[in-house]
Tab-separated table of C-alpha atoms and ligand atoms in Angstrom:
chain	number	residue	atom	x	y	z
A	1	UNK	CA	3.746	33.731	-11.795
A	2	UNK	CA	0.844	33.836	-13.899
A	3	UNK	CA	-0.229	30.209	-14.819
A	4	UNK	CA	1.351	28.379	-12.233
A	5	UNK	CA	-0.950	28.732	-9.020
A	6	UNK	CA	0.496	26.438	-6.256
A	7	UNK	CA	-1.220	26.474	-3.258
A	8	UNK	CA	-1.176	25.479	0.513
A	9	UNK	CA	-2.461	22.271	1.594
A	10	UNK	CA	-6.340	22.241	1.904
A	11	UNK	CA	-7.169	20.385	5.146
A	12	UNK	CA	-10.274	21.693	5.114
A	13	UNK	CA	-11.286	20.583	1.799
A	14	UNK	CA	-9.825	17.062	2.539
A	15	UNK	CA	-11.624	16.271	5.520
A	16	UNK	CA	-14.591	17.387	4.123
A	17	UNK	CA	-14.254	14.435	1.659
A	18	UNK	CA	-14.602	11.892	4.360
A	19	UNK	CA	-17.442	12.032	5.989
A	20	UNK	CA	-16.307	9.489	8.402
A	21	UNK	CA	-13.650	11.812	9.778
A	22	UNK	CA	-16.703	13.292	12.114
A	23	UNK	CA	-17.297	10.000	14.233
A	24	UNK	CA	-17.619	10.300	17.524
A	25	UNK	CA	-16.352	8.443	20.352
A	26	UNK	CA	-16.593	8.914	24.135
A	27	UNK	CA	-17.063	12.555	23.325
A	28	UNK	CA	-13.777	12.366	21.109
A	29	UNK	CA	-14.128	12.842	17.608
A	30	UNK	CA	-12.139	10.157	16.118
A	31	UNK	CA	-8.458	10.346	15.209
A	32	UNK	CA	-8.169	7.831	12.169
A	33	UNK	CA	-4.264	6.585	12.607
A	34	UNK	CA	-5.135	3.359	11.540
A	35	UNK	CA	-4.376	3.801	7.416
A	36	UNK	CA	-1.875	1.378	7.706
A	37	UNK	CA	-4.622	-1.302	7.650
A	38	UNK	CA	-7.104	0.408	5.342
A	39	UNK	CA	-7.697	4.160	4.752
A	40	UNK	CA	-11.049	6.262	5.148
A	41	UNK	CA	-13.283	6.654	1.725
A	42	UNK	CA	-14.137	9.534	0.202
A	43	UNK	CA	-17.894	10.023	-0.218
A	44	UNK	CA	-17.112	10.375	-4.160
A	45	UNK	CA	-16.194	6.531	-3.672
A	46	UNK	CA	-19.354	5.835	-1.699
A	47	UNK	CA	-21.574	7.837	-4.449
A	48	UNK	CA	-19.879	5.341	-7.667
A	49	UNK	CA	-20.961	2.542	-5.788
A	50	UNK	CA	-23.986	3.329	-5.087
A	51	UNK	CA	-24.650	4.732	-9.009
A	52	UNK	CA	-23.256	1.302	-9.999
A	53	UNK	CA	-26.318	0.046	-8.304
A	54	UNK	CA	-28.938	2.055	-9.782
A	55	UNK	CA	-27.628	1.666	-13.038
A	56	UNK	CA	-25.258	-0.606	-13.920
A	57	UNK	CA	-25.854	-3.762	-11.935
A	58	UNK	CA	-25.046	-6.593	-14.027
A	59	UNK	CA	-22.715	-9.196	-15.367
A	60	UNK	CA	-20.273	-8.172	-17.619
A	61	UNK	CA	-20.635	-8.785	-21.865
A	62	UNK	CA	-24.504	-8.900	-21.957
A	63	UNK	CA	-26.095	-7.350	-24.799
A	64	UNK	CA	-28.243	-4.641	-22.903
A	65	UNK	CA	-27.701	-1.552	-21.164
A	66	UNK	CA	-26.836	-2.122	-17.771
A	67	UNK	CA	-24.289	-4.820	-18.332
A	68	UNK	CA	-22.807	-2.461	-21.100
A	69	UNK	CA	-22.986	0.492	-18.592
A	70	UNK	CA	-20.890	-2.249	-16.478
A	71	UNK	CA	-18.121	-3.103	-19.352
A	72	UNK	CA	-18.007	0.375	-19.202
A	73	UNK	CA	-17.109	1.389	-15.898
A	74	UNK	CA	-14.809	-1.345	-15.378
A	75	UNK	CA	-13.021	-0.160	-18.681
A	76	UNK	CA	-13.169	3.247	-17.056
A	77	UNK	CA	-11.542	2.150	-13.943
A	78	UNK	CA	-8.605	0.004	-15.571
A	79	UNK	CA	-7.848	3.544	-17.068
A	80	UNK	CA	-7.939	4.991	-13.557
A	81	UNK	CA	-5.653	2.579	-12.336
A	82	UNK	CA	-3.257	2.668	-15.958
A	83	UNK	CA	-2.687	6.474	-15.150
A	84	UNK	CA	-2.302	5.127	-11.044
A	85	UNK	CA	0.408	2.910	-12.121
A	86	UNK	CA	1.398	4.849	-15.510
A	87	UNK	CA	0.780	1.568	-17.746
A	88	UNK	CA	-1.770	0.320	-20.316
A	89	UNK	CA	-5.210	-0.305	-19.692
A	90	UNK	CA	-4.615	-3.977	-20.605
A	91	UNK	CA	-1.777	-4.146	-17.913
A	92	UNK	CA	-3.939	-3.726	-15.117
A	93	UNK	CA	-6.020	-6.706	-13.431
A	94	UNK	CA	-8.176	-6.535	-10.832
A	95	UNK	CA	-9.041	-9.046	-8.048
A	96	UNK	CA	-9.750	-9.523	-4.389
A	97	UNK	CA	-6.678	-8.069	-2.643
A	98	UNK	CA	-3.038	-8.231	-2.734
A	99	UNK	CA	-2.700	-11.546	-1.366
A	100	UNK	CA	-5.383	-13.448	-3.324
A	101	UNK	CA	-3.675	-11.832	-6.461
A	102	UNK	CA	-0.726	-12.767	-5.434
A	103	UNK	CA	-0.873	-16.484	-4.885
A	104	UNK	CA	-2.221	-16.602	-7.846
A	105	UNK	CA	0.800	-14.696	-9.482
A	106	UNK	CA	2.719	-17.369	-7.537
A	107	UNK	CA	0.705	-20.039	-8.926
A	108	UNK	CA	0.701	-19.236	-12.788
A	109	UNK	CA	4.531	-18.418	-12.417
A	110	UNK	CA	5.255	-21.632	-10.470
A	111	UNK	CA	4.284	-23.513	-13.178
A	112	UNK	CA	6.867	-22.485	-15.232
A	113	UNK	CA	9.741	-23.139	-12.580
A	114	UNK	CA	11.987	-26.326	-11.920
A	115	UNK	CA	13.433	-27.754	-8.138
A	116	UNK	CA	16.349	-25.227	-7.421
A	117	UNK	CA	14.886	-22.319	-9.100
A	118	UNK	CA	15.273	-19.438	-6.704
A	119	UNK	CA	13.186	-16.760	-5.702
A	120	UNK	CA	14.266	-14.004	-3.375
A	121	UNK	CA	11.528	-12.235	-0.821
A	122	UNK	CA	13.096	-9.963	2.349
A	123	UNK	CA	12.743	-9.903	6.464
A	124	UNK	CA	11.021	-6.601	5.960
A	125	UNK	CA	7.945	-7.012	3.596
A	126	UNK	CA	4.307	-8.484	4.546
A	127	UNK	CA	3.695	-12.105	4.547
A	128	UNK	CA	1.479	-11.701	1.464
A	129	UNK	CA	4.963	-10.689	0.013
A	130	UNK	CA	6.112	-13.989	1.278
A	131	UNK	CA	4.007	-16.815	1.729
A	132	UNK	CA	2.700	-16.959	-1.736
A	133	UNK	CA	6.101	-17.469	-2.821
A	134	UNK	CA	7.282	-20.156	-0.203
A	135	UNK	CA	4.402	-21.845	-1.273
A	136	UNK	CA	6.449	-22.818	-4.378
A	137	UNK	CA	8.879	-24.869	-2.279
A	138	UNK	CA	6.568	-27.662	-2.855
A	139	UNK	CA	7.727	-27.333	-6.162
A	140	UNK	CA	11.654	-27.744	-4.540
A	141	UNK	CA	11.973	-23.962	-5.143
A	142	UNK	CA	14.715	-22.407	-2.872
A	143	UNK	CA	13.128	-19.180	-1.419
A	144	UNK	CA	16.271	-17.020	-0.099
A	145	UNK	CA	15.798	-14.167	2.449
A	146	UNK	CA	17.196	-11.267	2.239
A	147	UNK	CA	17.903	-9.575	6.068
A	148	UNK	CA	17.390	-5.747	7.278
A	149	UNK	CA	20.331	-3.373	9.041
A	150	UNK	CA	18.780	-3.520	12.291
A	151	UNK	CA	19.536	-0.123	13.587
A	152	UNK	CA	17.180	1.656	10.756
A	153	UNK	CA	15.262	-1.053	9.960
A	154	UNK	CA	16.246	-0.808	5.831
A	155	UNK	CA	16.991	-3.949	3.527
A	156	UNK	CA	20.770	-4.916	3.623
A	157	UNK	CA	21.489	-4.210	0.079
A	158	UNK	CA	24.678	-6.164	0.108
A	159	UNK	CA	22.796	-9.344	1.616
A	160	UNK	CA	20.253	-8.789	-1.392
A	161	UNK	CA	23.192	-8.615	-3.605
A	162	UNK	CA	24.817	-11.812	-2.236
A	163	UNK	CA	21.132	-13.526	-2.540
A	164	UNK	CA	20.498	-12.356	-5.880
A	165	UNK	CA	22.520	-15.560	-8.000
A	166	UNK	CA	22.255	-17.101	-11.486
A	167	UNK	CA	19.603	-19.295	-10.355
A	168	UNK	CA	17.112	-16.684	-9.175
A	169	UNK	CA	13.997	-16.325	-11.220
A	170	UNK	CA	11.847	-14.147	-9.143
A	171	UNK	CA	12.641	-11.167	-6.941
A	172	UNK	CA	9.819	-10.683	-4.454
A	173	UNK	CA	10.275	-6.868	-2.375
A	174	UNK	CA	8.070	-4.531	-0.811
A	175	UNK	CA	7.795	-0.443	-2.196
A	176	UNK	CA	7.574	0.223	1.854
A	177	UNK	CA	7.486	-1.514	4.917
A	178	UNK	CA	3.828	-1.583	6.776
A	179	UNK	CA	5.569	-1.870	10.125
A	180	UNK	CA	8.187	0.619	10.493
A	181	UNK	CA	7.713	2.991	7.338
A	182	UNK	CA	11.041	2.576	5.471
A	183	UNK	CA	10.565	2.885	1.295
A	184	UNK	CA	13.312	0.675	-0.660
A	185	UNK	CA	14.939	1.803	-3.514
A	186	UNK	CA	12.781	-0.603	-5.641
A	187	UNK	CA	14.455	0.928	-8.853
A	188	UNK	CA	18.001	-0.073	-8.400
A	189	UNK	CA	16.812	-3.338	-6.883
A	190	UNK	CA	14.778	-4.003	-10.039
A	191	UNK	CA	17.931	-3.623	-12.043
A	192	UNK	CA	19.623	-6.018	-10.188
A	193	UNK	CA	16.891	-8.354	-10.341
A	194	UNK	CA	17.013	-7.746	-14.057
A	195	UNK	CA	20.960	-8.321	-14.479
A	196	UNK	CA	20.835	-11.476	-12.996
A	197	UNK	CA	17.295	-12.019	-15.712
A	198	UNK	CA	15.164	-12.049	-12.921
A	199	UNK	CA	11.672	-10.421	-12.811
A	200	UNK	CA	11.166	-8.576	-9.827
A	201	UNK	CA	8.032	-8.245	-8.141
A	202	UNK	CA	6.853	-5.359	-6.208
A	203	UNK	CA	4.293	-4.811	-3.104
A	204	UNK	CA	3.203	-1.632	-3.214
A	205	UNK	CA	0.536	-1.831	-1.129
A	206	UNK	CA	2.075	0.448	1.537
A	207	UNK	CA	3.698	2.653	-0.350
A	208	UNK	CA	0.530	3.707	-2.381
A	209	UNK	CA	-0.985	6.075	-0.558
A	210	UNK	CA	1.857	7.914	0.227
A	211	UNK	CA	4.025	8.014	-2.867
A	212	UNK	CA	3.642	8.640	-6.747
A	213	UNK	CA	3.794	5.025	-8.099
A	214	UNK	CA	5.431	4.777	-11.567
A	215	UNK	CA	6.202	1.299	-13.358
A	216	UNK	CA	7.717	2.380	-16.424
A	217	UNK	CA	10.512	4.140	-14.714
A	218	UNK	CA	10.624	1.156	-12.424
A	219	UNK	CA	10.834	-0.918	-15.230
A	220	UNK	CA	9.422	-3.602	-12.583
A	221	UNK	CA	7.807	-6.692	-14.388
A	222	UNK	CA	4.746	-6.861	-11.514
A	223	UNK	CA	3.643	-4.373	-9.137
A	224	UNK	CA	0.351	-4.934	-6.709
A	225	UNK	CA	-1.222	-2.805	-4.492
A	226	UNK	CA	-4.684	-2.317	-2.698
A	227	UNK	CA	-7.033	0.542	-3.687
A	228	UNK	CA	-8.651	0.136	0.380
A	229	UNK	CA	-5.393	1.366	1.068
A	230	UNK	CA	-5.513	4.771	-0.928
A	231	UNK	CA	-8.792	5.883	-0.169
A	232	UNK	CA	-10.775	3.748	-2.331
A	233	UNK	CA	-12.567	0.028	-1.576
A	234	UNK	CA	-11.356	-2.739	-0.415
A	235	UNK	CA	-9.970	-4.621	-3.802
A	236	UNK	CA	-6.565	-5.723	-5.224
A	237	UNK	CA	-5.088	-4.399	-8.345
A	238	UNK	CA	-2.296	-5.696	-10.119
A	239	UNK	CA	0.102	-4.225	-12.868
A	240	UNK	CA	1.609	-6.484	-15.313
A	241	UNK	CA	4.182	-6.062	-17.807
A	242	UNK	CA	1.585	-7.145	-21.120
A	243	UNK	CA	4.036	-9.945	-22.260
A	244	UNK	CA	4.388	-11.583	-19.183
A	245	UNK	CA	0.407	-11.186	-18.917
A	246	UNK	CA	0.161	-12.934	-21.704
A	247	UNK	CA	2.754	-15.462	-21.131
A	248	UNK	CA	2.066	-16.688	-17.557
A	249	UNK	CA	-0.900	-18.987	-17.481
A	250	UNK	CA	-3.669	-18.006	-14.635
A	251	UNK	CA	-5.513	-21.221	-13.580
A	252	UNK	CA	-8.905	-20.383	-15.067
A	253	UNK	CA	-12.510	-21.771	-15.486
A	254	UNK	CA	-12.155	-23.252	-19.821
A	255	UNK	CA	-15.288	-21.128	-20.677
A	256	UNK	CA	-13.713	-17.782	-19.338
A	257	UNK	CA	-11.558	-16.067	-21.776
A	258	UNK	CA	-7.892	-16.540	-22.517
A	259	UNK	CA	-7.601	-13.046	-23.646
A	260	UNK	CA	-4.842	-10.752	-21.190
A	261	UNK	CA	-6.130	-9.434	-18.394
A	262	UNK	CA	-9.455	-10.457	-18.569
A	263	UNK	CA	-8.287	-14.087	-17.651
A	264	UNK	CA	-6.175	-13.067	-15.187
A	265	UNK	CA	-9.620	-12.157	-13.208
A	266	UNK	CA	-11.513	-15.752	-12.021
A	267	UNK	CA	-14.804	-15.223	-12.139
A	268	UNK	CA	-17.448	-12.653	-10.917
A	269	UNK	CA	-15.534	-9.335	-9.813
A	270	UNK	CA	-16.404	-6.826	-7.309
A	271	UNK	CA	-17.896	-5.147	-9.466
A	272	UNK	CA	-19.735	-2.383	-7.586
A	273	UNK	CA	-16.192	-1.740	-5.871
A	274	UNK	CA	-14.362	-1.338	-8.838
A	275	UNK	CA	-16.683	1.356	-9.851
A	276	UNK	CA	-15.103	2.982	-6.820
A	277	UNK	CA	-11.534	2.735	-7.537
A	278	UNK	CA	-12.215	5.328	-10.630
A	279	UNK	CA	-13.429	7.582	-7.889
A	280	UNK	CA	-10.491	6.996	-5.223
A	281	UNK	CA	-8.326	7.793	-8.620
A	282	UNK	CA	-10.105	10.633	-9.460
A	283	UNK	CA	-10.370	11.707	-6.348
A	284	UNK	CA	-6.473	12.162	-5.867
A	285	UNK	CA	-6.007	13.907	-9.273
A	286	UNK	CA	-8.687	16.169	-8.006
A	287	UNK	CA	-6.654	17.048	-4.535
A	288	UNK	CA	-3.713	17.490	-7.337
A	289	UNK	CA	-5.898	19.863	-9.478
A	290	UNK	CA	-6.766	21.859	-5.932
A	291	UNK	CA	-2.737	22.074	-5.106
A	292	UNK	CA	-1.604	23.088	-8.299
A	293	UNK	CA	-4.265	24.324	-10.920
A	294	UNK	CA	-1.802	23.913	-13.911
A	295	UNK	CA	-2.088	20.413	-14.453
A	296	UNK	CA	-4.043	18.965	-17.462
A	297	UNK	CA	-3.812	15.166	-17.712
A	298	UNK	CA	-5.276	12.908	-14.493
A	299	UNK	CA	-1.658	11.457	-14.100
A	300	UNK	CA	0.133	14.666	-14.107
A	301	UNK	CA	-2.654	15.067	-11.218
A	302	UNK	CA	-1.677	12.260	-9.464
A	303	UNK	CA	1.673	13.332	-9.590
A	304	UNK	CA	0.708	17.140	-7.947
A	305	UNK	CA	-1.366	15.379	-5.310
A	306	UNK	CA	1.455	13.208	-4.564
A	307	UNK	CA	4.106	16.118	-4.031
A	308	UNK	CA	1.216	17.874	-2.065
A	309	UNK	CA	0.381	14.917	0.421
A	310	UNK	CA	4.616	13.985	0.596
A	311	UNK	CA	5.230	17.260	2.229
A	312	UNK	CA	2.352	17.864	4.265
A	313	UNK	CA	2.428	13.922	5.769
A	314	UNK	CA	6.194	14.693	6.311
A	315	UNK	CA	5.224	17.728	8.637
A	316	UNK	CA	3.024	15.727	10.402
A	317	UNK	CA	5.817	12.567	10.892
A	318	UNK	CA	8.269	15.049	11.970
A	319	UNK	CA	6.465	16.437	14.765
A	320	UNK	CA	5.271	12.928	15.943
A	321	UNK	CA	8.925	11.830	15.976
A	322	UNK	CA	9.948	14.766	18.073
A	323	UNK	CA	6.996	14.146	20.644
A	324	UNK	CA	7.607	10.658	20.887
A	325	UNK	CA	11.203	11.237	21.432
A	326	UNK	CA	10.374	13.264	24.563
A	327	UNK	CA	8.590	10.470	26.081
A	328	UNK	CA	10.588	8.273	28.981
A	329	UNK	CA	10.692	4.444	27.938
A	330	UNK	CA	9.833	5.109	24.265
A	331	UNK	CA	11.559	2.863	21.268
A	332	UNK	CA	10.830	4.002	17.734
A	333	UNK	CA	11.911	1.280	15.138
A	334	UNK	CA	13.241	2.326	12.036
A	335	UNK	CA	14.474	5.927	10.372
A	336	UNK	CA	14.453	8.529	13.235
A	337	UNK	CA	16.697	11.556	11.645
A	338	UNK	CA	14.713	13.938	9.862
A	339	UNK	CA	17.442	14.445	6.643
A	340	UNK	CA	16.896	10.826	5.836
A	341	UNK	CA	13.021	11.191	5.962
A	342	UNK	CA	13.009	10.911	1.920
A	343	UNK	CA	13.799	6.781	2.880
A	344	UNK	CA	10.738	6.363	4.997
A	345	UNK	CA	7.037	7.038	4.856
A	346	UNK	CA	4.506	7.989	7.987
A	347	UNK	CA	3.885	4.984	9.060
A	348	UNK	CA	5.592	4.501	12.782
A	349	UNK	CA	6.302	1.499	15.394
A	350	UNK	CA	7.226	1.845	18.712
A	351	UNK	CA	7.547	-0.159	22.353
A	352	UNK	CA	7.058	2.508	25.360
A	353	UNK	CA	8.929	0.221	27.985
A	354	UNK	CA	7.363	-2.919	28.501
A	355	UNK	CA	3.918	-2.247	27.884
A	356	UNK	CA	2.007	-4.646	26.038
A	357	UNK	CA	1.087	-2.950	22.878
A	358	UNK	CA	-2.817	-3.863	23.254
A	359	UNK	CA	-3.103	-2.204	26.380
A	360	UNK	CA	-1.737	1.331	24.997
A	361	UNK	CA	-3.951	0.395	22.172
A	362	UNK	CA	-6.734	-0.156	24.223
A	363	UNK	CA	-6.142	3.299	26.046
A	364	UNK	CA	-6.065	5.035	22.723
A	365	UNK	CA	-9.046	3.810	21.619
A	366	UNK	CA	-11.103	4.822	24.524
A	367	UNK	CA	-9.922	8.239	23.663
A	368	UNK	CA	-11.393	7.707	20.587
A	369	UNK	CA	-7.683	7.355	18.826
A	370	UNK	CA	-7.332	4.471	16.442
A	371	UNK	CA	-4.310	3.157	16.276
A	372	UNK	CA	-2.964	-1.096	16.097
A	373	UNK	CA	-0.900	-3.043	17.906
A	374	UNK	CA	0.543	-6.361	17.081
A	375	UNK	CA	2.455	-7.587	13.784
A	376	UNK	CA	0.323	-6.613	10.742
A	377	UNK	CA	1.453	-9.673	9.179
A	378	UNK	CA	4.928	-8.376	8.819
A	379	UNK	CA	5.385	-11.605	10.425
A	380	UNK	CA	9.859	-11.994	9.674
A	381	UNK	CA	10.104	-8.543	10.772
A	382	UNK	CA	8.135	-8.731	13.918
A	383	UNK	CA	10.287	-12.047	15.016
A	384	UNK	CA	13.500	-10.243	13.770
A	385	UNK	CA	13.410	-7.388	16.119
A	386	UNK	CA	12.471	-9.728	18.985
A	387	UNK	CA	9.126	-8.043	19.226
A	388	UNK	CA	6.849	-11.017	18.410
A	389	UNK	CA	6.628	-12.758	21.306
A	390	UNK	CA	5.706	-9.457	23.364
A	391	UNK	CA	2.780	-8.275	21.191
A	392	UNK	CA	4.528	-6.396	18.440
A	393	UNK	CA	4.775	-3.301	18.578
A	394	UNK	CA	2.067	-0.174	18.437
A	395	UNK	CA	1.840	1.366	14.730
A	396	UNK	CA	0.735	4.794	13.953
A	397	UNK	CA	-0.091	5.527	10.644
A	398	UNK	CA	-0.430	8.911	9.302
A	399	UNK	CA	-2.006	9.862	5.841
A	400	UNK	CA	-3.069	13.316	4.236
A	401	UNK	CA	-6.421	13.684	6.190
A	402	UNK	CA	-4.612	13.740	9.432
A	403	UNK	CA	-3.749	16.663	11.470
A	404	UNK	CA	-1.055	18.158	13.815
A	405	UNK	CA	-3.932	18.523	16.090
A	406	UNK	CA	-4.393	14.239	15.965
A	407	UNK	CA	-0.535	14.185	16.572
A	408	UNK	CA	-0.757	16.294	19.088
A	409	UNK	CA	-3.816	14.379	20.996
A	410	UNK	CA	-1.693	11.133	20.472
A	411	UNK	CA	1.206	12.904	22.038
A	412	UNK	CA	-0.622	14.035	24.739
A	413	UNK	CA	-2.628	10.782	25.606
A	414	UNK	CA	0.778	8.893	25.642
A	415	UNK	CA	1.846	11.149	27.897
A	416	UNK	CA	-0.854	10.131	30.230
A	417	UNK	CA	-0.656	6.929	29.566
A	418	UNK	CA	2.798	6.221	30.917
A	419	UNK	CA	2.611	8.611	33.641
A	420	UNK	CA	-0.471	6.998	35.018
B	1	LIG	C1	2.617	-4.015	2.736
B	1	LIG	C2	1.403	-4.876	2.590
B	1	LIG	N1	1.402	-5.834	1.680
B	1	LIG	C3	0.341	-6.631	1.487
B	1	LIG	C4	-0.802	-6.489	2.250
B	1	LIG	C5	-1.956	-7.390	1.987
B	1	LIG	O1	-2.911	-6.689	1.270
B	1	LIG	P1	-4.379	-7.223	1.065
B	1	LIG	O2	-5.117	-7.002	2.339
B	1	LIG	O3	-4.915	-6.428	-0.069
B	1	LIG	O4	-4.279	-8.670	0.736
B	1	LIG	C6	-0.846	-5.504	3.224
B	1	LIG	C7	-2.034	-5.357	4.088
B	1	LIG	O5	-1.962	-4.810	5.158
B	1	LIG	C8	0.279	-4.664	3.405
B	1	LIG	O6	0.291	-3.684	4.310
């Protein structure tokens, strides 16, 4: 087997990496299931921003070294984020977060829509997946909503295919829900999107720190996600297909360039965070490298890290399913059976009776587990499983620096909880 060293998943390593994993609470050391709303750093992220401040703190295009030592890094990390997506440098924009990019997505595209225009989004994604586009029924563009299969919480394909018409000039989906975990199969729906000459958008925020993301076998036209979501700070990113880039017209300041994707990015960036999304990159491709030492380029990496993380996080969903499961009163939304775990992610909701969600929150939390409660703005979802007007749910999100031992706490404190 000589060249082709695989090895076991390095927990070790990992948490070592985050030097926030060792907080301490109430004599707990803290159990980080709250990815779902933003992921630890690793201190390589912490050290590029900091470096961008010693050396490289100024405005972009100046003709002296640390504004070139700027260009530079920013050039560096839209090649981090071109192997992330597998695109061109000059497909990648950067900006706030997903929802700031994307209502102004919404915006430039708007502008080249007439009244009865459609645009699809679904029950399932984020509102940032939603309200940007409703926005454009000021325009008299008919937003049509594609519903879920209740029982597993995954996209009715054949309502999407019934919503999908002639008129539709925009399908809006997400790669995976934040709520309940399930992935969609984004491909097939971008060829539908296509045959009706659609673009499709994706939201791949979720999905992004728990799956390889790749847009040329997508073939999707837009794809955002949020590096604070995979380990890196909190920023937007955006892929673009490079004509469309260059078609769509961002509302800009007149002195800023017109030149793709530079104008897509109104005015000063985050500059010392996007410093760190080079480092969140690189730090994947390095867990890669660790997990199988054959890999040369940073995206075939990516792609080891990604098939590392899949099957450990997996491991760690299956045994919280089978705890949970055990528990009297408890309702998990979405994909329970562990063949079909290949359609969801580890990201969890659940109602234990009628608890309200804060209070089991709440309880967590003193036990220095971090988990959230509520809707986490998956707003149609929340008030299409009735949950909304009872606090939501409580969401557990697992990523690669968790353990079975944090399962096993959660498990255990639940446990408590309802037999209190
Ligand atoms: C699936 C999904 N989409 C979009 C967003 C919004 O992302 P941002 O905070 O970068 O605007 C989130 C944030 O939680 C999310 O989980």
């Amino acid at each position: 087997m000589q060249g082709t060293e695989k090895k076991a998943f390095d927990t070790a390593w990992v948490r070592e990496q985050f030097p926030s994993l060792k907080l301490q609470v109430n004599g707990h050391t803290a159990a980080f299931l709250d990815g779902p709303a933003g992921t630890q750093v690793p201190k390589q992220v912490m050290d590029a921003v900091q470096n961008y401040f010693l050396t490289a703190n100024a405005n972009t295009c100046g003709a002296f070294a640390t504004s070139r030592r700027n260009d530079a890094i920013i050039a560096s990390a839209r090649g981090a984020m071109a192997d992330f997506f597998n695109c061109d440098s000059n497909e990648v924009v950067f900006g706030q977060n997903m929802t700031t990019i994307t209502f102004a997505l919404a915006r430039a595209i708007g502008r080249e829509l007439q009244a009865g225009d459609e645009i699809v989004v679904t029950t399932l994604d984020h509102d940032a997946n939603v309200a940007p586009w409703r926005a454009l029924e000021e325009k008299g563009v008919v937003i049509r909503q594609v519903d879920i299969r209740e029982a597993d919480c995954t996209l009715d394909l054949e309502d999407l295919k019934r919503k999908i018409t002639a008129k539709t000039k925009l399908v809006a989906v997400g790669y995976a829900s934040n709520m309940v975990g399930t992935i969609n199969p984004v491909g097939e729906i971008t060829k539908l999107a296509h045959a009706a000459g659609a673009l499709m958008f994706i939201d791949a925020v979720h999905y992004a720190p728990h799956g390889l993301i790749d847009v040329k076998a997508l073939d999707c036209d837009f794809l955002a996600c949020s590096p604070y979501k995979f380990f890196g700070p909190h920023m937007g990113t955006l892929y673009g297909k490079r004509k469309h880039l260059e078609k769509f017209k961002p509302y800009k300041v007149r002195p800023a360039t017109d030149l793709s994707p530079e104008c897509w990015e109104t005015g000063t960036q985050v500059q010392e965070l996007i410093a760190g999304i080079t480092a969140a990159v690189d730090y994947i491709a390095e867990l890669g490298r660790r997990s199988d030492s054959t890999v040369k380029s940073r995206r075939e990496a990516l792609q080891a890290a990604y098939r590392a993380t899949h099957q450990y996080e997996t491991g760690l969903l299956t045994r919280l399913i089978e705890g949970l499961q055990t528990i009297p009163g408890m309702r998990i939304f979405g994909i329970t059976d562990a063949k079909r775990f290949d359609e969801r992610c580890s990201t969890l909701s659940f109602r234990l009776g009628d608890h309200n969600p804060t209070k089991i929150a709440a309880f967590l939390g003193d036990r220095g587990i971090f988990t959230w409660d509520g809707n986490f703005y998956a707003l149609n979802l929340s008030e299409r499983l009735g949950v909304e007007r009872h606090g939501g749910v409580l969401r557990v999100g697992l990523v690669h620096y968790n353990t079975m031992d944090e399962v096993d706490r959660l498990l255990a404190a639940l446990r408590e909880f309802v037999s209190r």
